[in-house]
Short mmCIF file of C-alpha atoms in Angstrom, two decimals:
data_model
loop_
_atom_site.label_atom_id
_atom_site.label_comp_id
_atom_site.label_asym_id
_atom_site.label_seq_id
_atom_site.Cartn_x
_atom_site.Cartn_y
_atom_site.Cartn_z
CA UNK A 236 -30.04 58.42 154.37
CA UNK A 237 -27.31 58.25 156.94
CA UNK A 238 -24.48 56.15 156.61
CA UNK A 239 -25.28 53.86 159.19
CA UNK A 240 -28.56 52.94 157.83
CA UNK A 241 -27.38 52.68 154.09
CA UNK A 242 -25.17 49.87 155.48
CA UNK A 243 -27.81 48.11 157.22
CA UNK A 244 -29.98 48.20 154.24
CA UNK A 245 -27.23 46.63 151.94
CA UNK A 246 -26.45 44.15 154.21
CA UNK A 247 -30.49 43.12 154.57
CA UNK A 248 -30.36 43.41 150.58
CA UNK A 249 -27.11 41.28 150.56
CA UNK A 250 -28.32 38.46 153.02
CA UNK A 251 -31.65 38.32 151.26
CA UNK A 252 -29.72 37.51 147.55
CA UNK A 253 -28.23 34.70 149.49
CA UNK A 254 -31.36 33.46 150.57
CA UNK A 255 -32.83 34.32 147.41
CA UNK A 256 -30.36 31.96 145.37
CA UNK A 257 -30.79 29.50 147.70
CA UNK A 258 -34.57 29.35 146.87
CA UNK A 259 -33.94 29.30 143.07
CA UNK A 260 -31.53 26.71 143.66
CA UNK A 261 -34.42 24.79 145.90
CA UNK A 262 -36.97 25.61 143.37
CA UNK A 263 -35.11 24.07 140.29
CA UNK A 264 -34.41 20.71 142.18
CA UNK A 265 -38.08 20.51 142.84
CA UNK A 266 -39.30 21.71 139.66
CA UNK A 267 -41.28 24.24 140.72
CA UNK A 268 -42.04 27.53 138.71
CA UNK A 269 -42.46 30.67 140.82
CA UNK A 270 -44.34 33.95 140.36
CA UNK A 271 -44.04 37.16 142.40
CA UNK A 272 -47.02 39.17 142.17
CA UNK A 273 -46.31 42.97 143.03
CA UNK A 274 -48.63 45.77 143.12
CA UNK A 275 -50.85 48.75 144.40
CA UNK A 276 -53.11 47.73 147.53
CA UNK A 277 -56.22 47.53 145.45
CA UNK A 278 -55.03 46.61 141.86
CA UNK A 279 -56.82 42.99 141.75
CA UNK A 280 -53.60 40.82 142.67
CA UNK A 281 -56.10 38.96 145.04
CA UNK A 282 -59.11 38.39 142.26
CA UNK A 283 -56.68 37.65 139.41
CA UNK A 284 -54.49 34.56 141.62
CA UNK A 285 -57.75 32.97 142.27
CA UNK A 286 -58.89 32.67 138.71
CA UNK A 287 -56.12 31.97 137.57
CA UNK A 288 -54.92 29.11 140.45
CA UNK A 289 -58.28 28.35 139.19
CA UNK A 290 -57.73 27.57 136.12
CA UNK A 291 -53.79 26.01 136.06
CA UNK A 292 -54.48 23.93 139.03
CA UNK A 293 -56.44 21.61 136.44
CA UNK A 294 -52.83 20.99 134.40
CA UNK A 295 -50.47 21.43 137.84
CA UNK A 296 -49.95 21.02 141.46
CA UNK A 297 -50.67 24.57 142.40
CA UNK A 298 -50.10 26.49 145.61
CA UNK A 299 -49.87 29.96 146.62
CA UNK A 300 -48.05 32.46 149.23
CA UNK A 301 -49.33 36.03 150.49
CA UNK A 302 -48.52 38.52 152.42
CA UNK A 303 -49.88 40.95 153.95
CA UNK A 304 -48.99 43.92 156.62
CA UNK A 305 -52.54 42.40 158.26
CA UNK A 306 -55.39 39.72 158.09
CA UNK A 307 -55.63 36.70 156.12
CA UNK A 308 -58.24 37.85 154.32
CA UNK A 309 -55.96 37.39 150.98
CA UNK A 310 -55.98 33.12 151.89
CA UNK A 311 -58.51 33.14 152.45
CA UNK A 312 -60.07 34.21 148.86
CA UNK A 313 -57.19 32.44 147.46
CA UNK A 314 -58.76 29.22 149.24
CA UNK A 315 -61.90 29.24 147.61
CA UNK A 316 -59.57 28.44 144.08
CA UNK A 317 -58.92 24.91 145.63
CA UNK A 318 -55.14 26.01 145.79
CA UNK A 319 -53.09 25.18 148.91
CA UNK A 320 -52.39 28.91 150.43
CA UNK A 321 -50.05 30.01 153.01
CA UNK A 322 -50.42 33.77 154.72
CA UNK A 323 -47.39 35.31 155.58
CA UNK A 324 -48.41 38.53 157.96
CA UNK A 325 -45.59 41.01 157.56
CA UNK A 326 -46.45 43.25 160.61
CA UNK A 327 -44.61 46.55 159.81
CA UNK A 328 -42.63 45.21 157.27
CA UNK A 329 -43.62 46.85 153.98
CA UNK A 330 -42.77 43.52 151.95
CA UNK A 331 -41.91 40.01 151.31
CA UNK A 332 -38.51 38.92 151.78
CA UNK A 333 -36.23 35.47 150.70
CA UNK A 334 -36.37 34.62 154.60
CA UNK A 335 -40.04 35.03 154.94
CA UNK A 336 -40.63 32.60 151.78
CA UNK A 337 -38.05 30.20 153.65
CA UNK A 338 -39.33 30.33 156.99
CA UNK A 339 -43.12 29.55 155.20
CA UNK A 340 -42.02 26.80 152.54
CA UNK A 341 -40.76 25.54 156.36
CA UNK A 342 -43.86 22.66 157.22
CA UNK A 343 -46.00 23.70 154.47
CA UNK A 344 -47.20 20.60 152.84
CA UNK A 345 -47.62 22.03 149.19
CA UNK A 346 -44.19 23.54 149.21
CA UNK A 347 -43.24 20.99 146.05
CA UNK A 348 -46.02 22.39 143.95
CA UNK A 349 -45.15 22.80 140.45
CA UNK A 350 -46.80 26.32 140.24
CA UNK A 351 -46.21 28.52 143.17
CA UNK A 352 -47.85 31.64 143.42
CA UNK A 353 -46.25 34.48 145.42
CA UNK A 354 -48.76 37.42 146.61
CA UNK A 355 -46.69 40.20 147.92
CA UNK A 356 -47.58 42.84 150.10
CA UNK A 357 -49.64 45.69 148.20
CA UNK A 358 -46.98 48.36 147.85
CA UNK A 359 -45.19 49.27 144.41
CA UNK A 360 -41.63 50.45 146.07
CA UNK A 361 -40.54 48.07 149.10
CA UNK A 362 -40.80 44.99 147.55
CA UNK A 363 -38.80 45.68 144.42
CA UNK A 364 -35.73 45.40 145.82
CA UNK A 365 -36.30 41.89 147.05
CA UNK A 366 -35.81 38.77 145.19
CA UNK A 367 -37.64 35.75 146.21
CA UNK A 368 -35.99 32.99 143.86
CA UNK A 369 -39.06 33.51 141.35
CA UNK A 370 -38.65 33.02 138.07
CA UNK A 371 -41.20 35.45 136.98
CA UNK A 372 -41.55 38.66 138.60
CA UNK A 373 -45.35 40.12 137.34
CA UNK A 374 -46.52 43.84 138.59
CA UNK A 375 -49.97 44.58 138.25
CA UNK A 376 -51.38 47.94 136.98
CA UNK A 377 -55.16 48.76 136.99
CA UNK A 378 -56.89 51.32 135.04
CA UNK A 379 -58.23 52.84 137.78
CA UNK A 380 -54.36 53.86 139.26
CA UNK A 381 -53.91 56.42 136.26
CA UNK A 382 -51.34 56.11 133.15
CA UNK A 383 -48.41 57.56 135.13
CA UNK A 384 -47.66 54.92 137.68
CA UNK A 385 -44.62 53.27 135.49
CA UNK A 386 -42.78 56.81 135.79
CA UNK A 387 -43.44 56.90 139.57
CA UNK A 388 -42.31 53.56 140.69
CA UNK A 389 -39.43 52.87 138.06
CA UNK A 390 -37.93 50.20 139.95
CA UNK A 391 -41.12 47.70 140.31
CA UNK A 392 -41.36 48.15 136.63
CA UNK A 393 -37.97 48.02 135.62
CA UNK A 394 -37.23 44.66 136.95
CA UNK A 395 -40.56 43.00 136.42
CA UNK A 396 -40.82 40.22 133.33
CA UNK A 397 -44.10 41.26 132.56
CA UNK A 398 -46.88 43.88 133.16
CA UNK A 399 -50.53 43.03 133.54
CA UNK A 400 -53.04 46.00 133.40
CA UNK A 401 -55.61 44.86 135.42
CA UNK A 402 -58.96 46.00 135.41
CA UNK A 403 -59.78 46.73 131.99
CA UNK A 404 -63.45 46.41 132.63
CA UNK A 405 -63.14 49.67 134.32
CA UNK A 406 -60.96 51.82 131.54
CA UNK A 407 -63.66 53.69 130.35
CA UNK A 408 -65.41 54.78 133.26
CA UNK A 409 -61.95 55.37 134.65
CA UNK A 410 -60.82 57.75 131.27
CA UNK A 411 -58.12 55.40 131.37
CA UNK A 412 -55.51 56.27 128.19
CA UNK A 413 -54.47 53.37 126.94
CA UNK A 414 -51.30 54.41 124.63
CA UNK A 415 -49.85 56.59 127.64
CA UNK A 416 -50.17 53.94 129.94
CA UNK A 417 -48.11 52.00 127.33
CA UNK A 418 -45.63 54.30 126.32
CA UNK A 419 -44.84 54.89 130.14
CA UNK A 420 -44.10 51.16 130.26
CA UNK A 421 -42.21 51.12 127.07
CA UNK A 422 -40.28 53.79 128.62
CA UNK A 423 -38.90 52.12 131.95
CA UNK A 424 -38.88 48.90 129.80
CA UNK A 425 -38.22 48.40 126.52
CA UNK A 426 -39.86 45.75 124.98
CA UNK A 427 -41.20 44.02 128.28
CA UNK A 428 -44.48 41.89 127.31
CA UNK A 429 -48.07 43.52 128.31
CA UNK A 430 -50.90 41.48 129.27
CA UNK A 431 -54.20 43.50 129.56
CA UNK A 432 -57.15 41.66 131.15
CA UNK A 433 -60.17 42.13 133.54
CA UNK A 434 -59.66 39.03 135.69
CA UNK A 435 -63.89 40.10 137.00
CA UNK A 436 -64.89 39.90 133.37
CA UNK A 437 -62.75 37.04 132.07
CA UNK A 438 -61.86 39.46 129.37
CA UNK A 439 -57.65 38.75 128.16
CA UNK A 440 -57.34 36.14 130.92
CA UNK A 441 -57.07 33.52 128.30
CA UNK A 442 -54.00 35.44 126.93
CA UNK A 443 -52.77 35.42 130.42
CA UNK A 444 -53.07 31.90 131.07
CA UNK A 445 -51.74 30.94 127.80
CA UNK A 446 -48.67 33.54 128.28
CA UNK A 447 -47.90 31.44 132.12
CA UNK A 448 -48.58 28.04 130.50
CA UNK A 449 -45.48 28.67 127.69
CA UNK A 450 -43.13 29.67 130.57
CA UNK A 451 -43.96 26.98 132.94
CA UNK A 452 -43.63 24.46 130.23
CA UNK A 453 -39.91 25.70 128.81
CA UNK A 454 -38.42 25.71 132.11
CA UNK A 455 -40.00 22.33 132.49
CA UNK A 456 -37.76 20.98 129.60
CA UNK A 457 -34.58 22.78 130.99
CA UNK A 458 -35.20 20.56 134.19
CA UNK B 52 -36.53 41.37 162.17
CA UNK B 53 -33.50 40.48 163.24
CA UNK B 54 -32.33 42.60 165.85
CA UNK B 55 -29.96 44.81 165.05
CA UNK B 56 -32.49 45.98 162.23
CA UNK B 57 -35.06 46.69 164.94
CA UNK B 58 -33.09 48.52 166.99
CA UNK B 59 -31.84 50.85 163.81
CA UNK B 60 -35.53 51.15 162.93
CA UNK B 61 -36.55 52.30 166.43
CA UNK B 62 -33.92 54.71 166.44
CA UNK B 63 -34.63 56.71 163.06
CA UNK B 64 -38.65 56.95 164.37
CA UNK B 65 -37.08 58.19 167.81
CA UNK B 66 -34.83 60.79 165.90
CA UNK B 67 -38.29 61.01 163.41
CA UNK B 68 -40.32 61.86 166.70
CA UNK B 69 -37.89 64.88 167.75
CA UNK B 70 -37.42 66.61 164.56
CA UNK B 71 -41.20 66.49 163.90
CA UNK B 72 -41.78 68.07 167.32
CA UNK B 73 -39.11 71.38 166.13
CA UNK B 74 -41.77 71.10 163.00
CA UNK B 75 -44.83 71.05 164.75
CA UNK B 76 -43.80 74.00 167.33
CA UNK B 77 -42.33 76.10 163.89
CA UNK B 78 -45.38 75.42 162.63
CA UNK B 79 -47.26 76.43 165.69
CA UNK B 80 -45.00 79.74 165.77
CA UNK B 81 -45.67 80.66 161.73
CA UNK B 82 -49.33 80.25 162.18
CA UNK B 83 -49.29 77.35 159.71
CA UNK B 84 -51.98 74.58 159.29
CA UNK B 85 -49.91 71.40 157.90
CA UNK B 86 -52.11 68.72 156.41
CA UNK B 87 -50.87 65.09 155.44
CA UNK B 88 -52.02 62.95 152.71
CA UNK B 89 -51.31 59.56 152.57
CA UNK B 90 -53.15 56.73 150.22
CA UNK B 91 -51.90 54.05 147.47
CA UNK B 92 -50.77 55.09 144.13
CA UNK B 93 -53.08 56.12 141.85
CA UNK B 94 -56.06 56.68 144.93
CA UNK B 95 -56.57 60.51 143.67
CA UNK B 96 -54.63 62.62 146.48
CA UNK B 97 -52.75 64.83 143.62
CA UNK B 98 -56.12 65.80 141.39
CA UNK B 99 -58.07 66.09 145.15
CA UNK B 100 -54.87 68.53 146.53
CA UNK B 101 -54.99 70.41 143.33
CA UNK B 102 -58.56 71.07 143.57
CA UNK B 103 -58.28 71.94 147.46
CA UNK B 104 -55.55 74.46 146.97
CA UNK B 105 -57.41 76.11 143.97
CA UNK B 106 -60.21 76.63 146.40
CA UNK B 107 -58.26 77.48 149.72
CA UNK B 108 -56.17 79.42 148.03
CA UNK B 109 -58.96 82.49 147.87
CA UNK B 110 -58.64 82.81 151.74
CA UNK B 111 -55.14 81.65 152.60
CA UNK B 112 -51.74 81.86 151.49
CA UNK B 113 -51.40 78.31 150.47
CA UNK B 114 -47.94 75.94 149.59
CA UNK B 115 -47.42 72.57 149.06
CA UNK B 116 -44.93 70.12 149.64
CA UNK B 117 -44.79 66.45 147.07
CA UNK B 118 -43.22 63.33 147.81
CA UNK B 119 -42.58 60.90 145.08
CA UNK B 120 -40.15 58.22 145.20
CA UNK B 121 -39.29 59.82 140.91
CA UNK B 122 -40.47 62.31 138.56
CA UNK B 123 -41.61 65.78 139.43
CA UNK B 124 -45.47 65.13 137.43
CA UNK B 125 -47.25 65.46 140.96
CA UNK B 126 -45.57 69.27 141.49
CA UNK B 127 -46.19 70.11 137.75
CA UNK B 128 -49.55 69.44 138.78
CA UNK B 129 -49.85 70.57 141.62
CA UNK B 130 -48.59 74.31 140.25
CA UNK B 131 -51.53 74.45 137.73
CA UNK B 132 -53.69 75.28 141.22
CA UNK B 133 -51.35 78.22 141.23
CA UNK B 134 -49.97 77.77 145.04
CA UNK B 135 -46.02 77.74 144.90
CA UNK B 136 -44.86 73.60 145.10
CA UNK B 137 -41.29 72.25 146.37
CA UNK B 138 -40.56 68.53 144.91
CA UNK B 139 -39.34 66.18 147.48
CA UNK B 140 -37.66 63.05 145.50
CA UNK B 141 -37.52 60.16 147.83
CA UNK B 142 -35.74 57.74 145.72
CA UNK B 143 -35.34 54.40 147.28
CA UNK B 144 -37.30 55.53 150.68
CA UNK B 145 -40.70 54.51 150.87
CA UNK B 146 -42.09 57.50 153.00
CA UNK B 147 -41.48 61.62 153.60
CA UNK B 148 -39.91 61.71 156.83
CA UNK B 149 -39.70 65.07 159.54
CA UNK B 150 -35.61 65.00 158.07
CA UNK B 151 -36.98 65.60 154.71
CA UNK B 152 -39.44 67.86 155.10
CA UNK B 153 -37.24 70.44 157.46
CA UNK B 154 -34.82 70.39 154.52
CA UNK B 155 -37.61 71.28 151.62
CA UNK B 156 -38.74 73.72 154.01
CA UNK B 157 -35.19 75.50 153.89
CA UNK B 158 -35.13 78.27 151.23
CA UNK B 159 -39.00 77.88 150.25
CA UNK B 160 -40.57 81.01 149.80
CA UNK B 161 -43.78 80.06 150.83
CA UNK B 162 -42.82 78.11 153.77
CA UNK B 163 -44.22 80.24 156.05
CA UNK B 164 -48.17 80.12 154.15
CA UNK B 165 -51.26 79.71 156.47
CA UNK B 166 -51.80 76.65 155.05
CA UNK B 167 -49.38 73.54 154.35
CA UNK B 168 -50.37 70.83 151.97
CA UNK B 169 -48.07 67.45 152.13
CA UNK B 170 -48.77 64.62 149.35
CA UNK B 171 -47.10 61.95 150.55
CA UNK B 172 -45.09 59.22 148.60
CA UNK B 173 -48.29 57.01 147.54
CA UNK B 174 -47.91 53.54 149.88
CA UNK B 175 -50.42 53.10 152.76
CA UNK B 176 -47.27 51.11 155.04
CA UNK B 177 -44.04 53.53 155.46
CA UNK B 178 -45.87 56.91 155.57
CA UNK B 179 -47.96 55.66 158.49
CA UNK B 180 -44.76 55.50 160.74
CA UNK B 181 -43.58 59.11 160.06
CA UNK B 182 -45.04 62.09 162.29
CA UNK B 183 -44.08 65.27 160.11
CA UNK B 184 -45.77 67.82 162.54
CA UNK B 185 -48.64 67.94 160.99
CA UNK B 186 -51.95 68.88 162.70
CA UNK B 187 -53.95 66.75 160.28
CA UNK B 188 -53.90 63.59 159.07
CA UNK B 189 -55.36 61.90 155.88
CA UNK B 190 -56.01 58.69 154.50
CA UNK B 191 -57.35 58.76 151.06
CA UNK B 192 -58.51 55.48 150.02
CA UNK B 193 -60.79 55.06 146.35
CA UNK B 194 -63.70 53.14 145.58
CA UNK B 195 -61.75 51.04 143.10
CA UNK B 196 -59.41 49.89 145.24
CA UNK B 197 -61.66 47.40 147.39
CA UNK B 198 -63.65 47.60 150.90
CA UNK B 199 -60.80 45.64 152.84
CA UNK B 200 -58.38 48.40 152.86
CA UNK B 201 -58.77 49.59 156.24
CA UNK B 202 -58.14 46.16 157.57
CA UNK B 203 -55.31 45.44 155.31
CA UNK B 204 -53.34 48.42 156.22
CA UNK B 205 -54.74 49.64 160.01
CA UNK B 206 -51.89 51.86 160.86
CA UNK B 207 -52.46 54.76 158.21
CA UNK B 208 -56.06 54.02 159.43
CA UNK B 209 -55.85 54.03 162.86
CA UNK B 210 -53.31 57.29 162.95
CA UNK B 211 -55.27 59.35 160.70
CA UNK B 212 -58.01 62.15 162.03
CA UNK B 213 -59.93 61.72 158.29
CA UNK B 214 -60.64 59.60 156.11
CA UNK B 215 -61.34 60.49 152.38
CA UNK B 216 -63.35 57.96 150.21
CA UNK B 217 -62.26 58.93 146.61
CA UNK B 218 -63.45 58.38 143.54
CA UNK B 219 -67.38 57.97 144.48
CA UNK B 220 -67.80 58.68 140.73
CA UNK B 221 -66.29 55.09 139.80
CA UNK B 222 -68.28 53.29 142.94
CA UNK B 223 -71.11 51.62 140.76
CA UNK B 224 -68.55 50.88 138.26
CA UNK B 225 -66.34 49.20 140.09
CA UNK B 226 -69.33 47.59 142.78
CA UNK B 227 -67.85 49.68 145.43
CA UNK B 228 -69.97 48.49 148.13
CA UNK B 229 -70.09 51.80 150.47
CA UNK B 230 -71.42 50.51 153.81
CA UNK B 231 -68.93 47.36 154.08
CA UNK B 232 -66.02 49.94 153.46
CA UNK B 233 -67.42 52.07 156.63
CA UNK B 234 -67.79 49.53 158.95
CA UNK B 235 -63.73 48.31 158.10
CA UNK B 236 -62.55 51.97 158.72
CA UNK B 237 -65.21 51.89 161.81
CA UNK B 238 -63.39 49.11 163.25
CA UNK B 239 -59.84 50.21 163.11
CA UNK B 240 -60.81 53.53 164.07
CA UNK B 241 -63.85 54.26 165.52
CA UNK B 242 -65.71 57.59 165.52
CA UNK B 243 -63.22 58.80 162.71
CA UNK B 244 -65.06 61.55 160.43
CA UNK B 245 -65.29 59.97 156.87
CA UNK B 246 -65.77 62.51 153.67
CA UNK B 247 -66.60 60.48 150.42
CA UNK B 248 -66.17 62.80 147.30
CA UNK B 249 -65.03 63.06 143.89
CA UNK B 250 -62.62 65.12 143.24
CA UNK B 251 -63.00 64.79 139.15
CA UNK B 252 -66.20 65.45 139.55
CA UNK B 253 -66.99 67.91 142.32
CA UNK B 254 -69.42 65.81 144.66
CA UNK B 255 -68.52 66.18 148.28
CA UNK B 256 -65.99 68.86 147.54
CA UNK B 257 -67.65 71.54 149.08
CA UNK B 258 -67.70 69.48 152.38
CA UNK B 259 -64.08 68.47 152.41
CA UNK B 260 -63.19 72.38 152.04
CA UNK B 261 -66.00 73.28 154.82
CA UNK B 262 -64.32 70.74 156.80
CA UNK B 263 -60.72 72.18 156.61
CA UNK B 264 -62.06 75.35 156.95
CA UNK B 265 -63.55 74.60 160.14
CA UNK B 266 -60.13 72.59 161.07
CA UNK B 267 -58.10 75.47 159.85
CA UNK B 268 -59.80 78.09 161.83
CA UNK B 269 -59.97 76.76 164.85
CA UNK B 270 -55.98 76.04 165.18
CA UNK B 271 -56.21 80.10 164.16
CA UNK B 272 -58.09 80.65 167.03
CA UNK B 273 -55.35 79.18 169.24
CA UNK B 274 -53.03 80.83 168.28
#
């Protein structure tokens, strides 16, 4: 890259961790626990938010955030869970950013919930490098993408908190291999938590709802 | 964007736009066909690209350039077809650019073959952007990855001269529903030829390699 774009790039990457901790900061006075949802166009980000908006927004004040290059297609599945949604349309931009997230919390009525949801743009690389003040990065992994997509896009997986491998329902037809796909994980990140589900199916989703229930509720006690 | 980020943006596609031009007419000079693959992770492009240089590789001296933001698994693969591979490692960069390519192409052996393969760095947003002086364009999207692609990420749609539906062995699994996906990549770009095969499989290969043939020879002609 030359020079004069590695600087620009820093200094978008440096402005955006001040916005970033200004979020978190927001976040924590309002008691609101925040999810980043990265993945693959395609990987089931979409189907597994609803259900699972769904299903927490019986216990908590839900609301969700996505983004996408185009449409608001995304909120308008996402609406059909009962959740408060907000689209972000990104244009060119190949993800979400800490000014984005500021600029839509900005007039949006639900922007107290005690569960926000954060749908990034489908993309594995871009939006890995930006934080958004969550305090649970998730990337989502079908079966369908094949078992080496951990070694490919190290940096989604690296800083994620947890992995979901989506689509499970279609594993078999798919040849999916189940212990490669983990051991690629393992690989970029030791010991990070795997959730496998098939949000279609309902199969894991339990699990998965269970696993976001225990975080919500400790950093609802450190408030 | 703010805009100082636009105008360094608009610059590197301006730079982008010259050096592909010095690619295309080298290209043009060498007799080269240069083909462009673009899709999500995990849509198929590297088993489809194997396959296609296996076969093409009876009538034309064929090479292959691979993006891939880490880890050299695509070339490996690639290789197996038996057409010599150069690894382009991306890094941080979300795309190939013309910069990139011109440099891979310096002290290749084969970079003068009838027949130029480039597997882009999987993301349907960056790669979009970049000319690299190809004559063809493709957009590879899979059955499992949902319908609404076309809409949800227009550019690589609207700039490519194929599409290729992959994966049409996984469509009943994963309720790929085939004429809803046509009419989205209909409406972004109309007219565009669409080739639905599966590369695993075999269906629809024989058309994709008539259709390159056909696309092949007739830039020969020209020449």
């Amino acid at each position: 890259m030359p020079l004069r774009v590695v600087e620009v790039h820093q200094s978008i990457l440096r402005k955006n961790a001040t916005l970033a901790q200004d979020l978190r900061e927001r976040f924590q006075r309002n008691g609101t626990y925040v999810i980043n949802l990265l993945s693959s166009p395609g990987a089931g980000k979409t189907t597994l938010l609803e259900e699972t908006l769904r299903r927490l927004g019986r216990r908590y004040r839900v609301a969700a955030l996505v983004g996408d290059q185009a449409t608001d297609r995304d909120a308008e599945r996402l609406r059909r869970s009962g959740a408060p949604v907000e689209q972000i349309v990104t244009g060119a931009e190949c993800r979400l950013d800490a000014q984005m997230i500021t600029a839509a919390l900005r007039g949006f009525a639900a922007a107290d919930a005690e569960l926000l949801a954060i749908e990034n743009v489908g993309n594995l690389i871009c939006p890995a490098e930006y934080d958004l003040g969550e305090d649970l990065r998730v990337v989502v992994f079908s079966t369908t993408e094949g078992e080496d997509k951990p070694l490919k896009y190290p940096l989604a997986f690296a800083t994620a908190h947890v992995v979901v491998v989506s689509k499970t329902d279609l594993s078999g037809a798919a040849g999916f291999d189940r212990q490669t796909a983990k051991a690629n994980i393992e690989r970029i990140h030791p010991g990070i938590e795997i959730v496998e589900l098939s949000a279609l199916r309902g199969d894991g989703m339990d699990e998965w709802i269970e696993f976001l229930d225990r975080h919500i509720a400790s950093k609802r006690v450190l408030v």
